[in-house]
Amino acid sequence: MPNKAQSGHQYLSADHAKSTETDQEWDQDNQQWWDWYMSLAENETDENKEPLIELPEPISHPLPDPAALVDELSQPFSLSPAQIESFRCNGFIKLKSVLSPGALTQLRGELAAMFEQESEQLGSRFGSLEMMWEQNQIVRAFVFSTRLARLAAELLGVAAVRLYHDNGLSKQPGCGRTPWHYDDHHFPIATHNVCTVWIPVQEIPAAMGPLGFAKGMDVLELVKDIPFNKFDTSYDRRISARLRDHDVEVDSSPFELGEVSFHHNLNFHTAGPNRTTTPRMVLATTYFEDGASVIDAPHMVNGDWRRFMPGIEAGQVIDTPLNPVLFRK
Ligand SMILES: O=C(O)CCC(=O)C(=O)O
Ligand SMILES: [Fe+2]
């Protein structure tokens, strides 16, 4: 049994477990990647003994009719110059009332049904499903939403964005923290014009583990000497300590229903544990600037990236049918 300080070992293949190197590509699936990755988060052992907070089922709002859903997902949501400036300066933005309660109730139903099939195996883990849009028309409508893709393009200040992948994330009741990280470490895309929209499909009170963002595009510079460690929680712990030592502000505020966040791939973020009885379900969709290529040397932290960009090799421009342009000015 690996000890706590070596928690990552048990999730790695024999090949990965035998050295501290991270340059070899990931050799398991995306769910296995998340199981490994979540083991790199430091958790309070005392907190985990407290009972979970009992929450009522999320409210079911009346579903929109299909035409209303299409309309909602395609209408522009207007951003002020101050909001764009805030995203570029802080590396993230939270926007309220981007999606209606009914549309989110509908999306929650679809995600819940997909996770339901897995829930026995999921227990208190961090469930991840991706490329759902290939199979589910409602998820596809959200992933292909021009309202959301336009927001991504306007925040990044680019003419066109493509899809990297969708990601259904269910932080199950009792699941621990998400380790501090920045997504440029995860995505093998050779540009900084990348962002992710994180769409909660129920309210996320503090006890359910909202995504928490470190403010400032300069945070990476502040922590870049801290080495990533694939076996233990040291990276997470040291980033946390560094942010504290430098009084970096962290926004871990709750999410209302209808509120979404966009985070840049250089933004450092984390999430608290889910100490409630309700799974914390979200849809996260990642966009990148049209014209970007795969990095020259993909590595284990890039996970199952070949599944998201089939047939494309290191260094090549990303233009597969699974990475369509979702918005062009
Ligand atoms: O949902 C979480 O806890 C983490 C999600 C995340 O890191 C992301 O969407 O970039
Ligand atoms: Fe992330």
PDB file of C-alpha atoms and ligand atoms in Angstrom, residues 34 126 169 171 178 181 183 196 198 211 263 269 271 280 282 284, ligand 1:
ATOM      1  CA  TRP A  34      -8.295  12.097 -13.332  1.00  0.00           C
ATOM      2  CA  PHE A 126     -14.075  12.608  -9.457  1.00  0.00           C
ATOM      3  CA  LEU A 169     -17.158  16.567 -14.380  1.00  0.00           C
ATOM      4  CA  LYS A 171     -17.229  15.732  -8.124  1.00  0.00           C
ATOM      5  CA  THR A 178      -8.832  19.440  -6.989  1.00  0.00           C
ATOM      6  CA  HIS A 181      -2.820  23.690 -11.487  1.00  0.00           C
ATOM      7  CA  ASP A 183      -4.410  24.209 -17.817  1.00  0.00           C
ATOM      8  CA  THR A 196     -12.347  26.941 -20.674  1.00  0.00           C
ATOM      9  CA  TRP A 198     -17.025  25.965 -16.620  1.00  0.00           C
ATOM     10  CA  LEU A 211     -13.755  26.301  -8.762  1.00  0.00           C
ATOM     11  CA  HIS A 263     -10.526  30.717 -17.204  1.00  0.00           C
ATOM     12  CA  HIS A 269      -7.089  27.245 -10.075  1.00  0.00           C
ATOM     13  CA  ALA A 271     -11.493  23.472  -6.078  1.00  0.00           C
ATOM     14  CA  ARG A 280     -21.135  18.722  -8.090  1.00  0.00           C
ATOM     15  CA  VAL A 282     -20.452  20.758 -14.442  1.00  0.00           C
ATOM     16  CA  ALA A 284     -16.460  22.330 -19.044  1.00  0.00           C
TER      17      ALA A 284
HETATM   18  O1  LIG B   1     -13.869  20.851 -11.750  1.00  0.00           O
HETATM   19  C1  LIG B   1     -12.788  20.876 -11.161  1.00  0.00           C
HETATM   20  O2  LIG B   1     -12.674  20.686  -9.950  1.00  0.00           O
HETATM   21  C2  LIG B   1     -11.547  21.160 -11.960  1.00  0.00           C
HETATM   22  C3  LIG B   1     -11.843  21.606 -13.349  1.00  0.00           C
HETATM   23  C4  LIG B   1     -10.682  22.228 -14.039  1.00  0.00           C
HETATM   24  O3  LIG B   1      -9.581  22.260 -13.557  1.00  0.00           O
HETATM   25  C5  LIG B   1     -10.881  22.818 -15.361  1.00  0.00           C
HETATM   26  O4  LIG B   1     -12.013  22.764 -15.898  1.00  0.00           O
HETATM   27  O5  LIG B   1      -9.905  23.374 -15.913  1.00  0.00           O
END
